[in-house]
CSV table of C-alpha atoms in Angstrom, one decimal:
chain,number,residue,atom,x,y,z
A,298,MET,CA,85.5,154.0,41.4
A,299,ALA,CA,84.4,153.1,38.0
A,300,ILE,CA,85.5,149.8,37.3
A,301,THR,CA,84.1,148.9,33.5
A,302,THR,CA,83.5,145.4,32.5
A,303,GLN,CA,86.8,145.8,30.0
A,304,GLU,CA,89.2,146.7,31.9
A,305,PHE,CA,88.2,143.8,34.4
A,306,ALA,CA,87.9,141.6,31.3
A,307,HIS,CA,91.5,142.9,30.5
A,308,ARG,CA,93.3,142.2,33.8
A,309,LEU,CA,91.3,138.4,33.7
A,310,ALA,CA,92.9,138.0,30.6
A,311,GLN,CA,95.9,138.9,31.8
A,312,ALA,CA,96.0,136.7,34.5
A,313,LEU,CA,94.8,133.5,32.8
A,314,GLU,CA,97.7,134.0,30.4
A,315,SER,CA,100.2,133.8,33.0
A,316,CYS,CA,98.5,131.5,34.9
A,317,PRO,CA,101.6,128.5,35.0
A,318,HIS,CA,98.0,126.0,35.5
A,319,ALA,CA,95.9,127.0,32.6
A,320,PRO,CA,95.9,125.6,29.5
A,321,GLU,CA,96.4,127.0,26.1
A,322,ALA,CA,93.8,129.4,24.9
A,323,GLU,CA,93.1,126.9,22.1
A,324,TYR,CA,92.9,124.2,24.4
A,325,GLY,CA,90.3,125.1,26.9
A,326,ARG,CA,91.5,127.6,28.9
A,327,LEU,CA,87.7,128.8,29.4
A,328,THR,CA,86.3,125.5,30.1
A,329,TRP,CA,89.6,124.8,32.9
A,330,LEU,CA,88.9,128.0,34.6
A,331,GLN,CA,85.2,127.1,35.2
A,332,ARG,CA,85.9,123.7,36.2
A,333,GLU,CA,88.6,124.9,38.5
A,334,LEU,CA,86.0,127.5,40.1
A,335,GLU,CA,83.3,124.4,40.8
A,336,SER,CA,86.3,122.0,42.1
A,337,ARG,CA,87.9,124.5,44.2
A,338,ALA,CA,86.0,126.8,45.4
A,339,ASN,CA,82.3,125.2,44.5
A,340,LEU,CA,81.2,127.9,42.3
A,341,LYS,CA,79.0,126.7,39.7
A,342,VAL,CA,79.1,129.1,37.2
A,343,SER,CA,78.9,128.4,33.0
A,344,VAL,CA,81.7,128.3,30.2
A,345,ASN,CA,79.3,130.7,28.6
A,346,SER,CA,79.5,133.3,31.6
A,347,VAL,CA,83.2,132.8,31.8
A,348,HIS,CA,83.3,133.6,27.9
A,349,LYS,CA,81.4,136.7,28.7
A,350,TRP,CA,83.9,137.6,31.6
A,351,VAL,CA,86.8,137.3,29.8
A,352,LYS,CA,84.9,138.8,26.5
A,353,GLY,CA,83.9,142.3,28.5
A,354,MET,CA,80.2,141.6,28.3
A,355,SER,CA,79.4,141.0,32.0
A,356,ARG,CA,81.5,140.8,35.5
A,357,PRO,CA,81.8,138.0,38.1
A,358,ARG,CA,79.8,138.9,41.3
A,359,PRO,CA,82.4,140.6,43.8
A,360,ASP,CA,82.4,137.6,45.9
A,361,ASN,CA,83.7,135.5,43.4
A,362,ILE,CA,86.7,137.6,42.1
A,363,ARG,CA,88.7,136.9,45.2
A,364,GLU,CA,88.1,133.0,44.5
A,365,ILE,CA,89.2,133.6,40.9
A,366,ALA,CA,92.2,135.5,41.9
A,367,ARG,CA,93.3,132.9,44.3
A,368,ILE,CA,92.8,129.9,41.7
A,369,LEU,CA,94.9,132.5,38.8
A,370,GLY,CA,97.5,133.6,41.8
A,371,VAL,CA,97.2,137.2,41.1
A,372,ASP,CA,96.9,140.1,43.9
A,373,GLU,CA,92.6,139.9,44.3
A,374,VAL,CA,93.0,143.6,44.6
A,375,TRP,CA,94.5,144.4,41.5
A,376,LEU,CA,92.1,141.7,39.6
A,377,ALA,CA,88.9,143.9,40.6
A,378,MET,CA,90.3,147.4,40.6
A,379,GLY,CA,93.5,147.3,39.2
A,380,GLN,CA,95.1,149.2,41.7
A,381,LYS,CA,98.3,146.7,42.5
A,382,PRO,CA,99.4,145.7,39.5
A,383,ALA,CA,102.4,143.2,39.0
A,384,ALA,CA,103.8,144.5,42.7
A,385,SER,CA,107.1,143.4,43.8
A,386,ALA,CA,107.8,141.5,46.8
A,387,ASP,CA,109.7,145.3,47.7
A,388,SER,CA,106.3,147.1,47.3
A,389,LYS,CA,104.6,144.4,49.2
A,390,ALA,CA,106.8,144.8,51.8
A,391,VAL,CA,107.1,148.6,51.7
A,392,GLN,CA,103.2,148.9,52.0
A,393,SER,CA,102.9,146.4,54.9
A,394,HIS,CA,105.5,148.4,56.6
A,395,LYS,CA,103.5,151.8,56.5
A,396,SER,CA,100.5,149.7,57.3
A,397,THR,CA,102.3,148.6,60.5
A,398,GLY,CA,103.7,152.2,61.4
A,399,ALA,CA,100.1,153.6,61.1
A,400,VAL,CA,98.6,151.4,63.4
A,401,MET,CA,101.6,151.9,65.9
A,402,THR,CA,101.2,155.4,65.3
A,403,LEU,CA,97.5,155.7,66.3
A,404,ALA,CA,98.1,153.3,69.1
A,405,GLY,CA,100.3,155.9,70.7
A,406,LEU,CA,98.6,158.9,70.1
A,407,ILE,CA,95.2,156.7,72.0
A,408,GLU,CA,97.6,156.1,74.6
A,409,GLN,CA,98.9,159.6,75.1
A,410,ASN,CA,95.4,160.8,75.0
A,411,GLY,CA,94.4,158.2,78.1
A,412,GLY,CA,93.2,155.6,76.0
A,413,ARG,CA,93.8,151.9,76.0
A,414,VAL,CA,95.1,149.4,73.5
A,415,THR,CA,95.5,145.7,73.3
A,416,PHE,CA,96.3,143.7,70.4
A,417,PRO,CA,94.6,141.0,68.8
A,418,ALA,CA,96.2,137.4,69.9
A,419,THR,CA,95.6,135.6,66.7
A,420,ASP,CA,96.3,136.2,63.2
A,421,GLU,CA,92.4,137.4,62.2
A,422,ALA,CA,92.7,140.0,59.4
A,423,THR,CA,90.8,142.4,61.4
A,424,PRO,CA,90.9,144.1,63.6
A,425,HIS,CA,94.3,145.5,64.0
A,426,LEU,CA,93.8,147.1,68.1
A,427,TYR,CA,91.5,146.8,70.6
A,428,VAL,CA,90.6,150.4,72.1
A,429,ASN,CA,89.6,151.2,75.8
A,430,ILE,CA,88.4,154.9,75.7
A,431,GLY,CA,86.3,155.9,78.9
A,432,ALA,CA,83.7,153.2,79.2
A,433,GLU,CA,83.9,152.4,75.6
A,434,ARG,CA,85.6,149.1,73.7
A,435,PHE,CA,85.5,148.5,70.4
A,436,GLY,CA,87.7,147.1,67.2
A,437,LEU,CA,89.7,149.3,65.4
A,438,ILE,CA,90.8,148.4,61.8
A,439,VAL,CA,93.8,150.9,60.2
A,440,VAL,CA,94.2,151.7,56.9
A,441,VAL,CA,97.0,153.8,54.8
A,442,PRO,CA,96.0,155.3,51.5
A,443,GLN,CA,97.0,154.5,48.2
A,444,ILE,CA,97.5,157.6,46.0
A,445,ALA,CA,97.5,157.8,42.1
A,446,GLY,CA,97.4,161.6,40.8
A,447,ASP,CA,94.6,163.4,42.2
A,448,GLU,CA,92.7,160.0,44.0
A,449,VAL,CA,92.9,158.8,47.3
A,450,SER,CA,91.6,155.4,48.3
A,451,PHE,CA,91.9,153.0,51.3
A,452,ILE,CA,91.8,149.7,50.7
A,453,VAL,CA,89.9,148.3,54.0
A,454,PRO,CA,90.3,144.4,54.4
A,455,GLU,CA,87.1,142.5,55.2
A,456,PRO,CA,85.1,141.4,57.1
A,457,ALA,CA,85.1,144.9,59.0
A,458,LYS,CA,82.3,144.1,61.3
A,459,ASP,CA,81.3,146.3,63.3
A,460,HIS,CA,84.7,147.5,63.9
A,461,ARG,CA,85.5,151.2,63.1
A,462,VAL,CA,87.9,151.9,60.3
A,463,VAL,CA,90.1,154.7,60.4
A,464,GLY,CA,92.6,155.9,57.4
A,465,VAL,CA,96.3,157.5,58.6
A,466,VAL,CA,97.7,160.3,56.5
A,467,THR,CA,101.5,161.3,57.3
A,468,VAL,CA,102.9,163.9,55.1
A,469,MET,CA,106.4,165.3,55.8
A,470,GLY,CA,107.0,169.1,54.5
A,471,GLY,CA,109.2,171.9,55.5
A,472,LYS,CA,112.3,172.8,55.7
A,473,ASP,CA,112.8,170.6,59.2
A,474,LEU,CA,111.1,167.8,57.9
A,475,THR,CA,108.7,167.8,60.1
A,476,PHE,CA,105.6,165.3,59.7
A,477,THR,CA,101.9,165.6,60.2
A,478,THR,CA,99.6,162.7,60.8
A,479,SER,CA,96.0,163.3,60.2
A,480,VAL,CA,93.4,160.9,61.1
A,481,PHE,CA,89.9,160.3,59.4
A,482,ASP,CA,87.0,158.2,60.2
A,483,LEU,CA,86.0,156.3,57.6
A,484,THR,CA,83.9,153.9,59.5
A,485,THR,CA,80.1,155.3,57.6
A,486,ALA,CA,82.0,156.4,54.1
A,487,PRO,CA,80.7,155.2,51.3
A,488,LYS,CA,82.8,152.2,50.0
A,489,GLN,CA,82.4,149.0,47.8
A,490,THR,CA,82.4,145.8,48.9
A,491,PHE,CA,84.5,143.2,47.2
A,492,GLY,CA,85.6,139.5,48.1
A,493,GLY,CA,88.1,140.1,50.9
A,494,PHE,CA,88.3,143.9,50.9
A,495,SER,CA,86.2,147.3,50.0
A,496,VAL,CA,87.3,150.3,49.0
A,497,VAL,CA,86.8,154.1,50.2
A,498,GLN,CA,88.2,156.2,47.7
A,499,PHE,CA,88.6,160.4,47.9
A,500,ASP,CA,89.3,162.9,44.9
A,501,ARG,CA,92.0,165.1,46.4
A,502,ASP,CA,91.9,169.3,45.7
A,503,ASN,CA,95.1,171.3,44.4
A,504,LYS,CA,95.1,172.3,48.3
A,505,GLY,CA,95.1,168.8,49.6
A,506,ALA,CA,91.7,167.9,51.0
A,507,LEU,CA,89.5,165.2,50.6
A,508,ARG,CA,85.9,164.9,49.2
A,509,ALA,CA,84.3,161.7,48.7
A,510,LYS,CA,83.6,160.7,45.2
A,511,GLY,CA,80.4,162.7,43.9
A,512,GLU,CA,80.6,165.1,47.3
A,513,THR,CA,81.2,168.9,47.6
A,514,LYS,CA,82.4,169.3,50.7
A,515,ALA,CA,86.0,168.2,52.0
A,516,VAL,CA,86.2,165.4,54.5
A,517,LYS,CA,87.8,166.6,57.6
A,518,PRO,CA,90.3,164.9,60.0
A,519,ILE,CA,89.3,164.4,63.4
A,520,ASN,CA,90.5,167.0,65.7
A,521,SER,CA,90.7,164.9,68.7
A,522,ILE,CA,91.5,160.8,69.0
A,523,LEU,CA,88.8,160.8,71.6
A,524,GLU,CA,86.5,161.4,68.9
A,525,LEU,CA,86.4,158.0,68.0
A,526,ALA,CA,84.5,156.9,71.5
């Protein structure tokens, strides 16, 4: 996904303007952000660097964007990628339900095909499931797509470590409103990594096929859940 410094600068300026703790621009707003990053995140950057971020002359390192978002009280994915601007509580709840539904759907498919699943006992971000298929045991991160026009993106929580990553795409169609669920193995797919997440992005053609950015060959869903082993 192409991310220009100008696009990031625009979102950073928006975040600074809306942050209730940030002073007005003429009263040292950039110095305030520089000090907050140093005192709250132990990130030592110069005011000149912050100035370049806001003016679109450069962009922070991906691992620093997470701390900037935390300090300014904005969504990290939106600040880095512009994908979730001003998400409401309702829209976040819908996305959460979709993700939870995908995890439960995949767990059911694994169990139906002879595998076994267990859920992590803690509230850690990853993985969503632990899977036993035959002699194989591994952690599984389950993600659902975000669709904007012909672009299909999967946002993967980090750290993914050595867990496997799958995308679950459910499409409803037909007069009988049947549901079709496709599972894509995204473990080795090219991705851009940021502070607390990474992004896997595809283009979708007029037939609905997914192709990784810059690739001509379509990415196919797995034929059997057992292929994950």
